[in-house]
Amino acid sequence: MTHPSDDLRGSSSDKLRGKTVVLGVTGSIAAVESVKLARELTRHGARVIPVMSPAACRILHPDALWFATGRKPVTDLTGDVEHVRHCGRRENQADMLLVAPCTANTLSKIALRIDDTPVTTMATTAVGSGLPALLVPAMHAAMYDNPFVRDNLQRCREQGIHLADPRRAEGKAKMPEMEDVVARVLRLLGKNDWAGKQVLVVGGATAEYLDPVRVLTNRSSGKMALALAAAAYQRGAEVELWHHGLNPPAYLSSSTFTTSVDLVRRVQQAGRYHCIINCAAITDFTCRAQERKMASGQPLDLHLEPVPRINPLLREHANLLVGFKLETDRERALERAWETLHRDGLDYVVANTTASLGGDDAQAWIIDREKNTTPASGAKSQVADRLLDLIR
Ligand SMILES: Cc1cc2nc3c(=O)[nH]c(=O)nc-3n(C[C@H](O)[C@H](O)[C@H](O)COP(=O)(O)O)c2cc1C
């Protein structure tokens, strides 16, 4: 019989379908987040086996995780040898151990090979079986900065255990955002077909100063850039995101630009990448910015100059260069995209229309040098994956 939590399975994606995650929950106040985390992993198709330390059970009632996963949490090891059943080199063993949140106590015990709770025994067994293990520390900053805890984090790293960086806020080393933890799980259990490849994604709209207060910009939301960077990360790439005005997740290495001139300077100093995907909405015109704020209430004439094209500058920095072309309608987008591919020396160009501006969905066509045109529509995350499938 199915449990109501099964209704969620795969509602966000199929990326974890067929995968089993042992979710260890320890005695941090962030244990309350583990309910949402379990649900989010289920939405990507995972089967989640909850395991709780006694301290976690004092903070979160096991029924909450039972409800979230459809499985009664392991709160004691019994004659059923739950640690061996789930993590012990058996045919149907789990695919990974995720300890989120992970207390200072549990991470130090794992580092020092102590196991005296169901979570630490799962860790001993998982590490011995060669299962990927990801610890997500959450604690007061004073605990995280304790040199013994730091040493133990390093010990874990040296044993190949993955660690998520906490989010520093309000004097705490808090559990990172849910999206961050899920992205790391997707990277560990995903197809890894972009592993080791350096990818640069450039996205967001540039802003050209008219005066110290006002800017000339456009309606691009940068959501496509975020989706592309996230998809490349989940598939194992070493990703860098250059952006303007976005709020990228902490797991992405990112830096910002503002004007098209800033961006040109960045490109001139850039290294080499396997792939550069430029979906930045460059405000094609710039003007000489006034030093003082312009007075209001009177007509204003602006003289705009065209800005340098970025794609030709990016060409020498990438084996694979992908550009985007946005137009108001499909026919014009396809025509202009093809011209752009040739003019800018692109390997692929993604044509899309103003219908894709701002929202979570895109309607796009991916064109290669032979003029093969592949439609890619749906959520921007799906379009991003489609593009990464094609250009690899
Ligand atoms: C309400 C409460 C919140 C706590 N939050 C944390 C925390 O965020 N991080 C941490 O390392 N310890 C925290 N502790 C302390 C741990 O629960 C304690 O070290 C416990 O021994 C951890 O056991 P475990 O690692 O087996 O779960 C908290 C304790 C309480 C009572």
GROMACS .gro file of C-alpha atoms and ligand atoms in nm:
model
  423
    1MET     CA    1   0.000   0.000   0.000
    2THR     CA    2   0.130   0.343  -0.082
    3HIS     CA    3   0.178   0.620   0.170
    4PRO     CA    4   0.050   0.973   0.098
    5SER     CA    5   0.413   1.091   0.068
    6ASP     CA    6   0.439   0.875  -0.246
    7ASP     CA    7   0.202   1.115  -0.422
    8LEU     CA    8   0.486   1.368  -0.427
    9ARG     CA    9   0.741   1.139  -0.583
   10GLY     CA   10   0.887   1.284  -0.902
   11SER     CA   11   0.670   1.596  -0.898
   12SER     CA   12   0.977   1.822  -0.953
   13SER     CA   13   1.198   1.589  -1.159
   14ASP     CA   14   1.303   1.228  -1.215
   15LYS     CA   15   1.667   1.300  -1.135
   16LEU     CA   16   1.664   1.083  -0.821
   17ARG     CA   17   1.420   0.817  -0.943
   18GLY     CA   18   1.545   0.474  -0.837
   19LYS     CA   19   1.787   0.629  -0.584
   20THR     CA   20   1.773   0.570  -0.211
   21VAL     CA   21   1.903   0.829   0.033
   22VAL     CA   22   1.963   0.742   0.398
   23LEU     CA   23   1.883   1.071   0.574
   24GLY     CA   24   2.056   1.093   0.912
   25VAL     CA   25   1.910   1.361   1.138
   26THR     CA   26   2.098   1.474   1.449
   27GLY     CA   27   2.026   1.695   1.750
   28SER     CA   28   2.047   2.041   1.597
   29ILE     CA   29   1.751   2.275   1.606
   30ALA     CA   30   1.776   2.259   1.225
   31ALA     CA   31   1.637   1.903   1.257
   32VAL     CA   32   1.301   2.069   1.194
   33GLU     CA   33   1.426   2.145   0.839
   34SER     CA   34   1.479   1.776   0.770
   35VAL     CA   35   1.105   1.728   0.714
   36LYS     CA   36   1.111   1.972   0.421
   37LEU     CA   37   1.439   1.829   0.297
   38ALA     CA   38   1.298   1.474   0.289
   39ARG     CA   39   0.995   1.598   0.095
   40GLU     CA   40   1.214   1.787  -0.154
   41LEU     CA   41   1.427   1.477  -0.221
   42THR     CA   42   1.106   1.279  -0.273
   43ARG     CA   43   0.986   1.543  -0.521
   44HIS     CA   44   1.297   1.459  -0.727
   45GLY     CA   45   1.204   1.090  -0.712
   46ALA     CA   46   1.422   0.964  -0.423
   47ARG     CA   47   1.329   0.701  -0.167
   48VAL     CA   48   1.429   0.843   0.172
   49ILE     CA   49   1.519   0.626   0.475
   50PRO     CA   50   1.510   0.843   0.789
   51VAL     CA   51   1.751   0.770   1.074
   52MET     CA   52   1.756   0.977   1.393
   53SER     CA   53   1.991   1.018   1.686
   54PRO     CA   54   1.835   1.023   2.037
   55ALA     CA   55   1.915   1.398   2.058
   56ALA     CA   56   1.731   1.455   1.727
   57CYS     CA   57   1.425   1.273   1.868
   58ARG     CA   58   1.412   1.527   2.151
   59ILE     CA   59   1.393   1.812   1.899
   60LEU     CA   60   1.175   1.657   1.629
   61HIS     CA   61   0.918   1.384   1.690
   62PRO     CA   62   0.995   1.080   1.472
   63ASP     CA   63   0.636   1.088   1.348
   64ALA     CA   64   0.718   1.405   1.154
   65LEU     CA   65   0.984   1.224   0.950
   66TRP     CA   66   0.760   0.918   0.924
   67PHE     CA   67   0.494   1.143   0.776
   68ALA     CA   68   0.746   1.310   0.542
   69THR     CA   69   0.902   0.991   0.406
   70GLY     CA   70   0.638   0.721   0.452
   71ARG     CA   71   0.891   0.522   0.655
   72LYS     CA   72   0.919   0.478   1.029
   73PRO     CA   73   1.252   0.640   1.123
   74VAL     CA   74   1.532   0.419   1.252
   75THR     CA   75   1.576   0.546   1.608
   76ASP     CA   76   1.740   0.233   1.751
   77LEU     CA   77   1.946  -0.041   1.601
   78THR     CA   78   1.770  -0.375   1.648
   79GLY     CA   79   1.811  -0.738   1.547
   80ASP     CA   80   1.713  -0.617   1.199
   81VAL     CA   81   2.067  -0.468   1.174
   82GLU     CA   82   1.933  -0.158   1.002
   83HIS     CA   83   2.284  -0.018   0.941
   84VAL     CA   84   2.385  -0.329   0.747
   85ARG     CA   85   2.051  -0.353   0.568
   86HIS     CA   86   2.078   0.004   0.435
   87CYS     CA   87   2.450   0.077   0.413
   88GLY     CA   88   2.631  -0.256   0.437
   89ARG     CA   89   2.740  -0.368   0.088
   90ARG     CA   90   2.411  -0.543   0.018
   91GLU     CA   91   2.231  -0.573  -0.309
   92ASN     CA   92   1.958  -0.322  -0.231
   93GLN     CA   93   2.169  -0.089  -0.023
   94ALA     CA   94   2.116   0.287  -0.036
   95ASP     CA   95   2.295   0.512  -0.284
   96MET     CA   96   2.419   0.764  -0.031
   97LEU     CA   97   2.419   0.879   0.329
   98LEU     CA   98   2.312   1.237   0.389
   99VAL     CA   99   2.346   1.370   0.745
  100ALA     CA  100   2.143   1.692   0.759
  101PRO     CA  101   2.163   1.863   0.996
  102CYS     CA  102   2.490   1.727   1.132
  103THR     CA  103   2.586   1.839   1.484
  104ALA     CA  104   2.939   1.916   1.600
  105ASN     CA  105   2.906   1.603   1.812
  106THR     CA  106   2.813   1.371   1.523
  107LEU     CA  107   3.069   1.506   1.278
  108SER     CA  108   3.344   1.475   1.538
  109LYS     CA  109   3.239   1.119   1.619
  110ILE     CA  110   3.239   1.027   1.250
  111ALA     CA  111   3.586   1.182   1.212
  112LEU     CA  112   3.717   0.993   1.516
  113ARG     CA  113   3.543   0.667   1.420
  114ILE     CA  114   3.312   0.657   1.719
  115ASP     CA  115   2.967   0.518   1.670
  116ASP     CA  116   2.710   0.511   1.943
  117THR     CA  117   2.391   0.638   1.778
  118PRO     CA  118   2.200   0.499   1.479
  119VAL     CA  119   2.331   0.791   1.269
  120THR     CA  120   2.699   0.738   1.354
  121THR     CA  121   2.667   0.361   1.302
  122MET     CA  122   2.512   0.426   0.959
  123ALA     CA  123   2.810   0.654   0.887
  124THR     CA  124   3.068   0.393   0.992
  125THR     CA  125   2.897   0.136   0.770
  126ALA     CA  126   2.841   0.370   0.473
  127VAL     CA  127   3.200   0.495   0.468
  128GLY     CA  128   3.328   0.136   0.495
  129SER     CA  129   3.104   0.035   0.203
  130GLY     CA  130   3.229   0.320  -0.013
  131LEU     CA  131   2.888   0.489  -0.026
  132PRO     CA  132   2.902   0.863  -0.090
  133ALA     CA  133   2.842   1.051   0.234
  134LEU     CA  134   2.748   1.418   0.263
  135LEU     CA  135   2.747   1.595   0.600
  136VAL     CA  136   2.559   1.923   0.635
  137PRO     CA  137   2.689   2.088   0.955
  138ALA     CA  138   2.459   2.321   1.149
  139MET     CA  139   2.560   2.470   1.482
  140HIS     CA  140   2.644   2.787   1.671
  141ALA     CA  141   2.938   2.971   1.510
  142ALA     CA  142   3.142   2.923   1.829
  143MET     CA  143   3.109   2.546   1.788
  144TYR     CA  144   3.195   2.556   1.417
  145ASP     CA  145   3.501   2.772   1.487
  146ASN     CA  146   3.628   2.538   1.761
  147PRO     CA  147   3.970   2.417   1.642
  148PHE     CA  148   3.887   2.056   1.736
  149VAL     CA  149   3.570   2.072   1.529
  150ARG     CA  150   3.772   2.228   1.242
  151ASP     CA  151   4.026   1.944   1.267
  152ASN     CA  152   3.747   1.691   1.259
  153LEU     CA  153   3.591   1.854   0.953
  154GLN     CA  154   3.928   1.825   0.782
  155ARG     CA  155   3.959   1.460   0.889
  156CYS     CA  156   3.622   1.389   0.729
  157ARG     CA  157   3.730   1.564   0.407
  158GLU     CA  158   4.049   1.359   0.396
  159GLN     CA  159   3.841   1.040   0.411
  160GLY     CA  160   3.647   1.154   0.103
  161ILE     CA  161   3.338   1.253   0.301
  162HIS     CA  162   3.163   1.548   0.137
  163LEU     CA  163   3.083   1.856   0.347
  164ALA     CA  164   2.840   2.135   0.270
  165ASP     CA  165   2.951   2.481   0.380
  166PRO     CA  166   2.715   2.626   0.639
  167ARG     CA  167   2.540   2.958   0.591
  168ARG     CA  168   2.683   3.215   0.834
  169ALA     CA  169   2.403   3.427   0.983
  170GLU     CA  170   2.300   3.561   1.324
  171GLY     CA  171   2.611   3.423   1.494
  172LYS     CA  172   2.538   3.073   1.367
  173ALA     CA  173   2.678   2.835   1.113
  174LYS     CA  174   2.332   2.747   0.986
  175MET     CA  175   2.227   2.467   0.761
  176PRO     CA  176   2.250   2.592   0.401
  177GLU     CA  177   1.934   2.663   0.201
  178MET     CA  178   1.734   2.357   0.100
  179GLU     CA  179   1.811   2.422  -0.269
  180ASP     CA  180   2.182   2.405  -0.186
  181VAL     CA  181   2.158   2.068  -0.008
  182VAL     CA  182   1.939   1.920  -0.283
  183ALA     CA  183   2.178   2.044  -0.556
  184ARG     CA  184   2.467   1.871  -0.378
  185VAL     CA  185   2.269   1.545  -0.358
  186LEU     CA  186   2.178   1.573  -0.727
  187ARG     CA  187   2.547   1.627  -0.810
  188LEU     CA  188   2.653   1.321  -0.607
  189LEU     CA  189   2.386   1.091  -0.747
  190GLY     CA  190   2.338   1.247  -1.092
  191LYS     CA  191   2.468   1.130  -1.427
  192ASN     CA  192   2.792   1.323  -1.386
  193ASP     CA  193   2.830   1.357  -1.761
  194TRP     CA  194   2.988   1.704  -1.733
  195ALA     CA  195   3.235   1.594  -1.463
  196GLY     CA  196   3.560   1.786  -1.459
  197LYS     CA  197   3.455   2.028  -1.736
  198GLN     CA  198   3.501   2.399  -1.675
  199VAL     CA  199   3.184   2.587  -1.758
  200LEU     CA  200   3.125   2.963  -1.748
  201VAL     CA  201   2.769   3.093  -1.758
  202VAL     CA  202   2.720   3.467  -1.816
  203GLY     CA  203   2.372   3.595  -1.735
  204GLY     CA  204   2.143   3.872  -1.622
  205ALA     CA  205   2.085   4.213  -1.773
  206THR     CA  206   2.361   4.474  -1.788
  207ALA     CA  207   2.279   4.820  -1.656
  208GLU     CA  208   2.423   5.133  -1.819
  209TYR     CA  209   2.445   5.438  -1.596
  210LEU     CA  210   2.270   5.754  -1.715
  211ASP     CA  211   2.370   5.930  -1.395
  212PRO     CA  212   2.470   5.805  -1.045
  213VAL     CA  213   2.109   5.701  -0.978
  214ARG     CA  214   1.946   5.600  -1.304
  215VAL     CA  215   2.030   5.310  -1.531
  216LEU     CA  216   1.930   5.185  -1.874
  217THR     CA  217   1.854   4.813  -1.855
  218ASN     CA  218   1.608   4.552  -1.984
  219ARG     CA  219   1.351   4.298  -1.869
  220SER     CA  220   1.573   3.988  -1.859
  221SER     CA  221   1.535   3.809  -1.523
  222GLY     CA  222   1.852   3.598  -1.549
  223LYS     CA  223   1.651   3.285  -1.455
  224MET     CA  224   1.786   3.101  -1.760
  225ALA     CA  225   2.143   3.168  -1.645
  226LEU     CA  226   2.065   3.036  -1.297
  227ALA     CA  227   1.900   2.726  -1.445
  228LEU     CA  228   2.199   2.661  -1.672
  229ALA     CA  229   2.454   2.706  -1.395
  230ALA     CA  230   2.254   2.481  -1.161
  231ALA     CA  231   2.211   2.211  -1.427
  232ALA     CA  232   2.583   2.212  -1.514
  233TYR     CA  233   2.671   2.192  -1.142
  234GLN     CA  234   2.430   1.902  -1.085
  235ARG     CA  235   2.590   1.721  -1.379
  236GLY     CA  236   2.939   1.746  -1.232
  237ALA     CA  237   3.086   2.053  -1.407
  238GLU     CA  238   3.314   2.307  -1.239
  239VAL     CA  239   3.083   2.604  -1.280
  240GLU     CA  240   3.144   2.978  -1.264
  241LEU     CA  241   2.859   3.224  -1.294
  242TRP     CA  242   2.913   3.586  -1.394
  243HIS     CA  243   2.597   3.782  -1.343
  244HIS     CA  244   2.427   4.108  -1.276
  245GLY     CA  245   2.141   4.143  -1.031
  246LEU     CA  246   2.083   3.773  -0.959
  247ASN     CA  247   2.075   3.597  -0.626
  248PRO     CA  248   2.271   3.280  -0.699
  249PRO     CA  249   2.274   2.987  -0.456
  250ALA     CA  250   2.578   2.958  -0.232
  251TYR     CA  251   2.705   2.638  -0.395
  252LEU     CA  252   2.777   2.825  -0.720
  253SER     CA  253   3.100   3.017  -0.752
  254SER     CA  254   2.981   3.354  -0.877
  255SER     CA  255   3.091   3.711  -0.938
  256THR     CA  256   2.915   4.021  -1.062
  257PHE     CA  257   2.936   4.284  -1.335
  258THR     CA  258   2.718   4.589  -1.392
  259THR     CA  259   2.780   4.763  -1.724
  260SER     CA  260   2.874   4.619  -2.061
  261VAL     CA  261   3.217   4.786  -2.022
  262ASP     CA  262   3.266   4.595  -1.692
  263LEU     CA  263   3.181   4.277  -1.874
  264VAL     CA  264   3.425   4.347  -2.158
  265ARG     CA  265   3.702   4.401  -1.900
  266ARG     CA  266   3.613   4.073  -1.728
  267VAL     CA  267   3.631   3.887  -2.060
  268GLN     CA  268   3.972   4.039  -2.140
  269GLN     CA  269   4.106   3.893  -1.814
  270ALA     CA  270   3.924   3.559  -1.838
  271GLY     CA  271   4.094   3.221  -1.846
  272ARG     CA  272   3.998   2.933  -2.069
  273TYR     CA  273   3.685   2.718  -2.029
  274HIS     CA  274   3.561   2.402  -2.191
  275CYS     CA  275   3.229   2.573  -2.247
  276ILE     CA  276   3.095   2.927  -2.219
  277ILE     CA  277   2.721   2.986  -2.230
  278ASN     CA  278   2.639   3.352  -2.273
  279CYS     CA  279   2.276   3.424  -2.202
  280ALA     CA  280   2.339   3.774  -2.063
  281ALA     CA  281   2.096   4.037  -2.183
  282ILE     CA  282   2.342   4.303  -2.286
  283THR     CA  283   2.178   4.644  -2.303
  284ASP     CA  284   2.300   4.700  -2.657
  285PHE     CA  285   2.342   5.076  -2.608
  286THR     CA  286   2.528   5.287  -2.359
  287CYS     CA  287   2.566   5.658  -2.298
  288ARG     CA  288   2.809   5.890  -2.125
  289ALA     CA  289   2.689   5.895  -1.762
  290GLN     CA  290   2.632   6.237  -1.605
  291GLU     CA  291   2.840   6.289  -1.292
  292ARG     CA  292   2.551   6.443  -1.097
  293LYS     CA  293   2.193   6.330  -1.076
  294MET     CA  294   2.000   6.487  -1.364
  295ALA     CA  295   1.721   6.725  -1.274
  296SER     CA  296   1.368   6.595  -1.319
  297GLY     CA  297   1.065   6.772  -1.465
  298GLN     CA  298   1.216   6.866  -1.801
  299PRO     CA  299   1.258   6.687  -2.136
  300LEU     CA  300   1.571   6.478  -2.171
  301ASP     CA  301   1.758   6.383  -2.491
  302LEU     CA  302   1.988   6.084  -2.464
  303HIS     CA  303   2.259   6.004  -2.711
  304LEU     CA  304   2.317   5.627  -2.709
  305GLU     CA  305   2.615   5.449  -2.857
  306PRO     CA  306   2.628   5.078  -2.944
  307VAL     CA  307   2.831   4.861  -2.702
  308PRO     CA  308   3.095   4.607  -2.815
  309ARG     CA  309   2.966   4.259  -2.896
  310ILE     CA  310   3.061   4.016  -2.619
  311ASN     CA  311   3.039   3.682  -2.802
  312PRO     CA  312   3.334   3.744  -3.039
  313LEU     CA  313   3.543   3.840  -2.735
  314LEU     CA  314   3.444   3.519  -2.554
  315ARG     CA  315   3.530   3.303  -2.858
  316GLU     CA  316   3.900   3.266  -2.782
  317HIS     CA  317   3.826   3.161  -2.421
  318ALA     CA  318   3.612   2.853  -2.496
  319ASN     CA  319   3.620   2.525  -2.686
  320LEU     CA  320   3.242   2.543  -2.704
  321LEU     CA  321   3.067   2.878  -2.723
  322VAL     CA  322   2.690   2.905  -2.691
  323GLY     CA  323   2.501   3.231  -2.743
  324PHE     CA  324   2.136   3.329  -2.704
  325LYS     CA  325   1.922   3.539  -2.937
  326LEU     CA  326   1.592   3.688  -2.827
  327GLU     CA  327   1.341   3.842  -3.067
  328THR     CA  328   0.975   3.931  -3.053
  329ASP     CA  329   0.853   3.638  -3.267
  330ARG     CA  330   0.968   3.287  -3.355
  331GLU     CA  331   1.046   3.344  -3.727
  332ARG     CA  332   1.257   3.647  -3.660
  333ALA     CA  333   1.427   3.477  -3.363
  334LEU     CA  334   1.528   3.177  -3.576
  335GLU     CA  335   1.652   3.395  -3.861
  336ARG     CA  336   1.850   3.635  -3.643
  337ALA     CA  337   1.986   3.350  -3.429
  338TRP     CA  338   2.133   3.182  -3.736
  339GLU     CA  339   2.291   3.512  -3.846
  340THR     CA  340   2.431   3.559  -3.494
  341LEU     CA  341   2.581   3.209  -3.490
  342HIS     CA  342   2.779   3.293  -3.805
  343ARG     CA  343   2.869   3.650  -3.723
  344ASP     CA  344   2.987   3.573  -3.368
  345GLY     CA  345   3.154   3.237  -3.441
  346LEU     CA  346   2.923   3.045  -3.207
  347ASP     CA  347   2.901   2.666  -3.192
  348TYR     CA  348   2.536   2.678  -3.088
  349VAL     CA  349   2.278   2.948  -3.057
  350VAL     CA  350   1.956   2.935  -2.861
  351ALA     CA  351   1.672   3.129  -3.024
  352ASN     CA  352   1.390   3.240  -2.799
  353THR     CA  353   1.118   3.500  -2.791
  354THR     CA  354   0.996   3.765  -2.552
  355ALA     CA  355   0.748   3.503  -2.423
  356SER     CA  356   1.045   3.356  -2.230
  357LEU     CA  357   1.128   3.688  -2.058
  358GLY     CA  358   1.096   3.693  -1.681
  359GLY     CA  359   0.899   3.369  -1.627
  360ASP     CA  360   1.001   3.021  -1.513
  361ASP     CA  361   0.932   2.866  -1.854
  362ALA     CA  362   1.097   2.917  -2.192
  363GLN     CA  363   1.017   2.830  -2.549
  364ALA     CA  364   1.347   2.795  -2.730
  365TRP     CA  365   1.515   2.642  -3.034
  366ILE     CA  366   1.874   2.521  -3.020
  367ILE     CA  367   2.057   2.566  -3.352
  368ASP     CA  368   2.396   2.413  -3.437
  369ARG     CA  369   2.647   2.497  -3.711
  370GLU     CA  370   2.474   2.261  -3.957
  371LYS     CA  371   2.153   2.453  -3.894
  372ASN     CA  372   1.995   2.152  -3.718
  373THR     CA  373   1.722   2.305  -3.504
  374THR     CA  374   1.605   2.131  -3.186
  375PRO     CA  375   1.300   2.269  -3.006
  376ALA     CA  376   1.336   2.291  -2.628
  377SER     CA  377   1.037   2.410  -2.430
  378GLY     CA  378   0.919   2.387  -2.072
  379ALA     CA  379   1.063   2.489  -1.739
  380LYS     CA  380   1.393   2.675  -1.776
  381SER     CA  381   1.559   2.391  -1.579
  382GLN     CA  382   1.439   2.145  -1.848
  383VAL     CA  383   1.558   2.370  -2.131
  384ALA     CA  384   1.896   2.395  -1.956
  385ASP     CA  385   1.926   2.015  -1.931
  386ARG     CA  386   1.823   1.976  -2.297
  387LEU     CA  387   2.096   2.219  -2.401
  388LEU     CA  388   2.358   2.038  -2.190
  389ASP     CA  389   2.248   1.704  -2.344
  390LEU     CA  390   2.301   1.841  -2.695
  391ILE     CA  391   2.624   2.036  -2.667
  392ARG     CA  392   2.828   1.793  -2.461
  393LIG     C1  393   1.746   2.282   2.145
  393LIG     C2  394   1.885   2.234   2.114
  393LIG     C3  395   1.944   2.275   1.997
  393LIG     C4  396   2.071   2.232   1.963
  393LIG     N1  397   2.126   2.273   1.844
  393LIG     C5  398   2.246   2.228   1.809
  393LIG     C6  399   2.301   2.262   1.683
  393LIG     O1  400   2.241   2.336   1.604
  393LIG     N2  401   2.421   2.211   1.650
  393LIG     C7  402   2.493   2.130   1.734
  393LIG     O2  403   2.602   2.088   1.697
  393LIG     N3  404   2.442   2.095   1.855
  393LIG     C8  405   2.321   2.140   1.894
  393LIG     N4  406   2.270   2.104   2.016
  393LIG     C9  407   2.349   2.017   2.103
  393LIG    C10  408   2.335   1.872   2.062
  393LIG     O3  409   2.199   1.831   2.065
  393LIG    C11  410   2.418   1.783   2.152
  393LIG     O4  411   2.556   1.806   2.127
  393LIG    C12  412   2.388   1.635   2.132
  393LIG     O5  413   2.475   1.560   2.213
  393LIG    C13  414   2.406   1.594   1.987
  393LIG     O6  415   2.385   1.456   1.973
  393LIG     P1  416   2.380   1.389   1.829
  393LIG     O7  417   2.496   1.443   1.752
  393LIG     O8  418   2.392   1.244   1.854
  393LIG     O9  419   2.251   1.423   1.769
  393LIG    C14  420   2.142   2.147   2.052
  393LIG    C15  421   2.081   2.105   2.170
  393LIG    C16  422   1.955   2.147   2.200
  393LIG    C17  423   1.893   2.102   2.329
   0.00000   0.00000   0.00000
